[in-house]
Short mmCIF file of C-alpha atoms in Angstrom, two decimals:
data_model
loop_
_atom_site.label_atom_id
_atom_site.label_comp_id
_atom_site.label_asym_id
_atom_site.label_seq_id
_atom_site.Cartn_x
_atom_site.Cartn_y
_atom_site.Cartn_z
CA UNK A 1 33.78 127.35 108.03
CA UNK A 2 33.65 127.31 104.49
CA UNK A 3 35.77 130.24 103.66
CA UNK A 4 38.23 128.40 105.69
CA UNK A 5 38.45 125.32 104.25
CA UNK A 6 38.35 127.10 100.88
CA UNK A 7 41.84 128.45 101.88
CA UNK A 8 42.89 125.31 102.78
CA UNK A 9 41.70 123.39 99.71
CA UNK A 10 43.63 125.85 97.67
CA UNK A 11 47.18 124.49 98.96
CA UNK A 12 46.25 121.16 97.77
CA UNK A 13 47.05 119.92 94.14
CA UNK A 14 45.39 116.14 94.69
CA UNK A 15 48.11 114.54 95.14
CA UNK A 16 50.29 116.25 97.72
CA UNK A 17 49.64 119.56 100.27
CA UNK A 18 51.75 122.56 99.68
CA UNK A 19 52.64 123.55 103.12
CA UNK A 20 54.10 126.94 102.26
CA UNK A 21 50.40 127.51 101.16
CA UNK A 22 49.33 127.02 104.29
CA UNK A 23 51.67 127.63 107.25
CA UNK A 24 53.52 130.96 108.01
CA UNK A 25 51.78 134.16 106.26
CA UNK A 26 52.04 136.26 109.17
CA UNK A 27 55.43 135.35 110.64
CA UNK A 28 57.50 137.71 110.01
CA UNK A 29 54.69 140.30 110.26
CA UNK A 30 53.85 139.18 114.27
CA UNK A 31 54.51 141.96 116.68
CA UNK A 32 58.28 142.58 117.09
CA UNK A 33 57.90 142.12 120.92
CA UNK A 34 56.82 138.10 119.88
CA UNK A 35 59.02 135.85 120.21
CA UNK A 36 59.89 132.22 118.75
CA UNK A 37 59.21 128.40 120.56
CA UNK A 38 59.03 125.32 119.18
CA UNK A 39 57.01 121.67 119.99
CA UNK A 40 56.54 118.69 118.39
CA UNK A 41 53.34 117.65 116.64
CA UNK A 42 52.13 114.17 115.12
CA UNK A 43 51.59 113.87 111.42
CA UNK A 44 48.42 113.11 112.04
CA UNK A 45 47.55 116.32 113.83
CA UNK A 46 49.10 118.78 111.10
CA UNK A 47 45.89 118.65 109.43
CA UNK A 48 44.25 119.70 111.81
CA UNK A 49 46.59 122.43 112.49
CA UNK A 50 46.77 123.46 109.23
CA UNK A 51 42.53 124.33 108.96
CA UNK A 52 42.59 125.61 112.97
CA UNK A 53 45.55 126.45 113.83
CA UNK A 54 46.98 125.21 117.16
CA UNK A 55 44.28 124.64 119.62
CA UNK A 56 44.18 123.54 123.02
CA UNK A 57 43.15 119.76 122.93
CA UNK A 58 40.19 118.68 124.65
CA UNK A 59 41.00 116.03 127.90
CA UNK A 60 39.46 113.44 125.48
CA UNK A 61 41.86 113.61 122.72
CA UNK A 62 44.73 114.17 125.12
CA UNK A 63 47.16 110.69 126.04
CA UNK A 64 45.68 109.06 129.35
CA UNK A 65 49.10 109.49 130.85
CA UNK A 66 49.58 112.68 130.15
CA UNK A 67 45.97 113.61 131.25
CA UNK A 68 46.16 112.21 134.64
CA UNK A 69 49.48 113.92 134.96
CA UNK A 70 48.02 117.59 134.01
CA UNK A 71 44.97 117.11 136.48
CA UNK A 72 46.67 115.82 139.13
CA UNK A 73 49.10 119.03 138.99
CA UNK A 74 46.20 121.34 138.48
CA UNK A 75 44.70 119.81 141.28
CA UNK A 76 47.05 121.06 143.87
CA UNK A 77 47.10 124.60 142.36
CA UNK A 78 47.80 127.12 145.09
CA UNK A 79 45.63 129.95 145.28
CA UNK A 80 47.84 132.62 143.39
CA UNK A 81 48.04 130.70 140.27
CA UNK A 82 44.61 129.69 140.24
CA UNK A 83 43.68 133.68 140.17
CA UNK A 84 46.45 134.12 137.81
CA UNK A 85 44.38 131.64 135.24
CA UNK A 86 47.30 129.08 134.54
CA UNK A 87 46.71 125.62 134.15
CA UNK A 88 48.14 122.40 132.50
CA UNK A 89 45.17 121.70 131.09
CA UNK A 90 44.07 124.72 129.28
CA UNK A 91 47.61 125.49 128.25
CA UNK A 92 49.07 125.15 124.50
CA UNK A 93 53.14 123.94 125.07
CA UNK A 94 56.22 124.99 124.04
CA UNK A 95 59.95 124.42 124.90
CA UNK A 96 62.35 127.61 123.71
CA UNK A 97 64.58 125.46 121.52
CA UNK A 98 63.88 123.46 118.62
CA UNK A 99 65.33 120.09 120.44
CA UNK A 100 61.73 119.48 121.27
CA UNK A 101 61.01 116.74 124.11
CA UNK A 102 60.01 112.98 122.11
CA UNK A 103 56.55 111.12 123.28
CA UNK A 104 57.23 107.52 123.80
CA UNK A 105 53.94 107.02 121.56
CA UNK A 106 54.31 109.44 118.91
CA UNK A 107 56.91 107.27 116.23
CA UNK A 108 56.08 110.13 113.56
CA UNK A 109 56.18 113.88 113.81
CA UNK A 110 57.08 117.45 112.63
CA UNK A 111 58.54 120.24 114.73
CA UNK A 112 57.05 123.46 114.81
CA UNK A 113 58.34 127.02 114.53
CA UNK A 114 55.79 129.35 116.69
CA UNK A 115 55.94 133.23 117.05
CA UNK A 116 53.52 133.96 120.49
CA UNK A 117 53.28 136.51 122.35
CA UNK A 118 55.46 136.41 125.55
CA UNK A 119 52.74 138.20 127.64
CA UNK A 120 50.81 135.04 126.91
CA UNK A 121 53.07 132.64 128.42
CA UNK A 122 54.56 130.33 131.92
CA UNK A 123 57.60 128.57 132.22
CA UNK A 124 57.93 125.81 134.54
CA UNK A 125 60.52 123.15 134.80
CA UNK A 126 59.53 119.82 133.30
CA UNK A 127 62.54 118.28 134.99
CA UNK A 128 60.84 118.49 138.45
CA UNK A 129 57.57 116.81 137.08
CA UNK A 130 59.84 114.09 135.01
CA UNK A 131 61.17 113.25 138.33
CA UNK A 132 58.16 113.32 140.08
CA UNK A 133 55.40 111.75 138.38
CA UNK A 134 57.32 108.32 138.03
CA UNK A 135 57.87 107.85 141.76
CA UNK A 136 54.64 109.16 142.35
CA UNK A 137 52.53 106.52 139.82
CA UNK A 138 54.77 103.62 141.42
CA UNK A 139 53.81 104.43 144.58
CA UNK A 140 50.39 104.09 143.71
CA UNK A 141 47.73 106.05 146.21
CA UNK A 142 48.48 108.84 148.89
CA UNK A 143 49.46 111.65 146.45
CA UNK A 144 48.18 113.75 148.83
CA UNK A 145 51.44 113.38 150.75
CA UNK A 146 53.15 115.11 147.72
CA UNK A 147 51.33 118.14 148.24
CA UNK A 148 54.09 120.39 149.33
CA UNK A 149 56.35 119.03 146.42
CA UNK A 150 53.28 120.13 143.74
CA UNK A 151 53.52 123.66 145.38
CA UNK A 152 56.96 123.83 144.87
CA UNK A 153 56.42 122.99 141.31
CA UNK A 154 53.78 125.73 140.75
CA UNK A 155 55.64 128.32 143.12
CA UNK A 156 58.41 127.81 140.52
CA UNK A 157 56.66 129.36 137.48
CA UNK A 158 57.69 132.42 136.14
CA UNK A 159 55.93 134.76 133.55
CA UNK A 160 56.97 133.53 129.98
CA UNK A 161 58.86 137.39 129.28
CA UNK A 162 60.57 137.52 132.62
CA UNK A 163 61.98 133.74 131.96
CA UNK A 164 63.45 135.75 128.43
CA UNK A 165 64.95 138.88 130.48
CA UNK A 166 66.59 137.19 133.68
CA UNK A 167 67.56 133.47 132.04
CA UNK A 168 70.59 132.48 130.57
CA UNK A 169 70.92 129.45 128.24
CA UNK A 170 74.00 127.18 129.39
CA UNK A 171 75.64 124.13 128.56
CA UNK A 172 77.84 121.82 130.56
CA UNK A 173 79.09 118.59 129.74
CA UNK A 174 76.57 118.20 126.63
CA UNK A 175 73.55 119.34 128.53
CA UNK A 176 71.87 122.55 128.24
CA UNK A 177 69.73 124.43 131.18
CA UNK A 178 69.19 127.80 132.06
CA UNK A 179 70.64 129.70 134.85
CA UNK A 180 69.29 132.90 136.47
CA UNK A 181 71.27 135.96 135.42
CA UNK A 182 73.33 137.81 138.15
CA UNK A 183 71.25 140.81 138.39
CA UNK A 184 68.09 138.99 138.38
CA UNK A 185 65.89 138.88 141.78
CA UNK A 186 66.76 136.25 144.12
CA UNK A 187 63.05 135.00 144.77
CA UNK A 188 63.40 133.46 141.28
CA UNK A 189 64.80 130.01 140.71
CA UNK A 190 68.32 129.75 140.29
CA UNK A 191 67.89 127.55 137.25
CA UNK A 192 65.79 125.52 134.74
CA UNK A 193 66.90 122.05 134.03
CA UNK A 194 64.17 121.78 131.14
CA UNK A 195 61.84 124.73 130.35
CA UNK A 196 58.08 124.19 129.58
CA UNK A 197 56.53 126.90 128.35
CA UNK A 198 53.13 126.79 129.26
CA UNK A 199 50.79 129.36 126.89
CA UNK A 200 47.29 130.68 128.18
CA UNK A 201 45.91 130.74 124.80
CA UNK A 202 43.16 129.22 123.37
CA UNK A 203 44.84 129.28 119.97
CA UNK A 204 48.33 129.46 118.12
CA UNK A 205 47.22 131.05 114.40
CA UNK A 206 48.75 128.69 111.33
CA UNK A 207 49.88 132.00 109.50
CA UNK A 208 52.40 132.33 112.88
CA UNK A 209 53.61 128.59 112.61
CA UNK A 210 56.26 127.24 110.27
CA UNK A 211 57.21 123.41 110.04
CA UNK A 212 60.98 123.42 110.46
CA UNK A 213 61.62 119.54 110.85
CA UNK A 214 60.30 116.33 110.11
CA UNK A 215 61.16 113.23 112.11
CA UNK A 216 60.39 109.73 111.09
CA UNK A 217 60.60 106.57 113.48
CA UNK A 218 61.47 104.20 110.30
CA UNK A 219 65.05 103.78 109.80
CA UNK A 220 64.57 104.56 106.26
CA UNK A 221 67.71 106.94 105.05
CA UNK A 222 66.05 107.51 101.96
CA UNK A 223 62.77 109.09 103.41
CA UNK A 224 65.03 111.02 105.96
CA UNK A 225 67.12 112.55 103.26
CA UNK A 226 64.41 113.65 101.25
CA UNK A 227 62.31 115.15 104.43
CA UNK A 228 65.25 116.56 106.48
CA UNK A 229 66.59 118.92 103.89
CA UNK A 230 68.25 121.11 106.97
CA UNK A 231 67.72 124.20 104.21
CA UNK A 232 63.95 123.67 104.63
CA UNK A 233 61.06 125.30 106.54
CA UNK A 234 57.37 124.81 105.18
CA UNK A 235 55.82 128.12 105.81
CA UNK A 236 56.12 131.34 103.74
CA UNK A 237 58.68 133.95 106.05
CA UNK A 238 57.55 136.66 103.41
#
C-alpha cells in the first residue's frame, strides 16, 4: 500500500494532480490483440481510480437504482450464463465509443479511454433493459411474469471479441447501432441498438486508462474551454 501511494503522491505538486503522471503508462504497450472502450466516471471517483485502478464497486457504493436493476437481471440468469461466470454485478462497464451513456445523478464527470482485453468481455444491449426496467418499476410487483423477457436479454449476449468480428457500426438518421455482418451466424442478433460491454474483471489497471474528456454540468464556457481542449488526453501514450 505504501509503495502505491508513493507513486501516486509523486504526480501531485500541492496544488494540482498531474494526470499524465498517473494515468496511461502501459497503453500503448497492452497486448496488440486489446482493444479500446470507453465509460464515464465521476470526478469524485478519479481518485480513486487513479491509486486502484478501475475496480468493480461493491453493491454498497453502487446507485440504489442501478443496484436493484443489476440484481434483478442477475436474478433470472439462465443456467448457461451462470456457468459462463457473467453477471451485472461483478462486471466493470464499457460502451465501444466514446459517446458514453449520461447518469441522471452524476452532473460532473470525465470519460475514460480503456485498453482490455476482448477475451475478458460481454456485450449486451442496454436498449432492451432501458425499455424494460421502466415499465417494469411502474408496474410495481409480479416481475416474475417478465421472466421470459430477462432470458431474452441474457440469451442475447455475445462474447466481447465475437461482437468486434461479426458487428458493424451504422448510422441512420443521426443514430448509430450495430448490425450483424452478412457472413456472420444467424443464431446471433441481427443488431445492437446500444452496446454494453460487460467486463469479467475484477480490475481495469490505471497505466491502461487515459482521461480523454471532461464534462461539466455548469454552464460555465470558461471552465469548458479550458477543460475540453479536444487536443487533450491525460495519460502518457509513450
Amino acid at each position: 500500500m505504501g509503495e502505491r501511494c508513493d507513486n501516486f503522491l509523486h504526480a501531485f505538486d500541492g496544488w494540482t494532480l498531474d494526470w499524465n503522471e498517473v494515468f496511461g503508462l502501459g497503453f500503448e504497450s497492452a497486448p496488440r490483440d486489446w482493444t479500446v472502450v470507453y465509460r464515464e466516471c465521476s470526478i469524485d471517483e478519479l481518485a480513486q481510480v487513479a491509486r486502484e485502478g478501475l475496480t468493480v464497486p461493491t453493491a454498497e457504493l453502487r446507485h440504489p437504482d442501478n443496484r436493484r436493476e443489476m440484481e434483478l437481471l442477475d436474478r433470472f440468469r439462465p443456467d448457461h450464463v451462470v456457468e459462463r461466470g457473467i453477471s451485472r454485478l461483478r462486471a466493470i462497464y464499457a460502451v465501444p465509443t466514446s459517446e458514453t451513456p449520461r447518469f441522471p445523478y452524476r452532473h460532473d464527470r470525465a470519460i475514460l479511454e480503456m485498453k482490455v482485453d476482448p477475451n475478458c468481455g460481454f456485450v449486451g444491449d442496454m436498449d432492451f433493459i432501458d425499455a424494460l426496467i421502466p415499465f417494469i418499476s411502474a408496474h410495481g410487483s409480479g416481475v416474475e411474469r417478465y421472466h421470459s423477457a430477462f432470458r431474452r436479454y441474457w440469451d442475447g449476449i455475445v462474447p466481447f471479441g465475437d461482437f468486434l468480428n461479426n458487428y458493424s457500426k451504422v448510422e441512420t438518421d443521426g443514430n448509430v447501432h450495430w448490425i450483424r455482418k452478412p457472413e456472420a451466424s444467424g443464431t446471433m442478433p441481427q443488431a445492437f441498438f446500444s452496446p454494453e460491454i460487460m467486463l469479467m474483471t475484477p480490475v481495469v489497471s490505471r497505466q491502461h486508462i487515459r482521461i480523454v474528456r471532461w464534462e461539466y454540468g455548469q454552464e460555465d464556457p470558461s471552465l469548458c474551454e479550458w477543460w475540453n481542449d479536444s487536443d487533450e488526453i491525460w495519460g502518457r501514450s509513450n
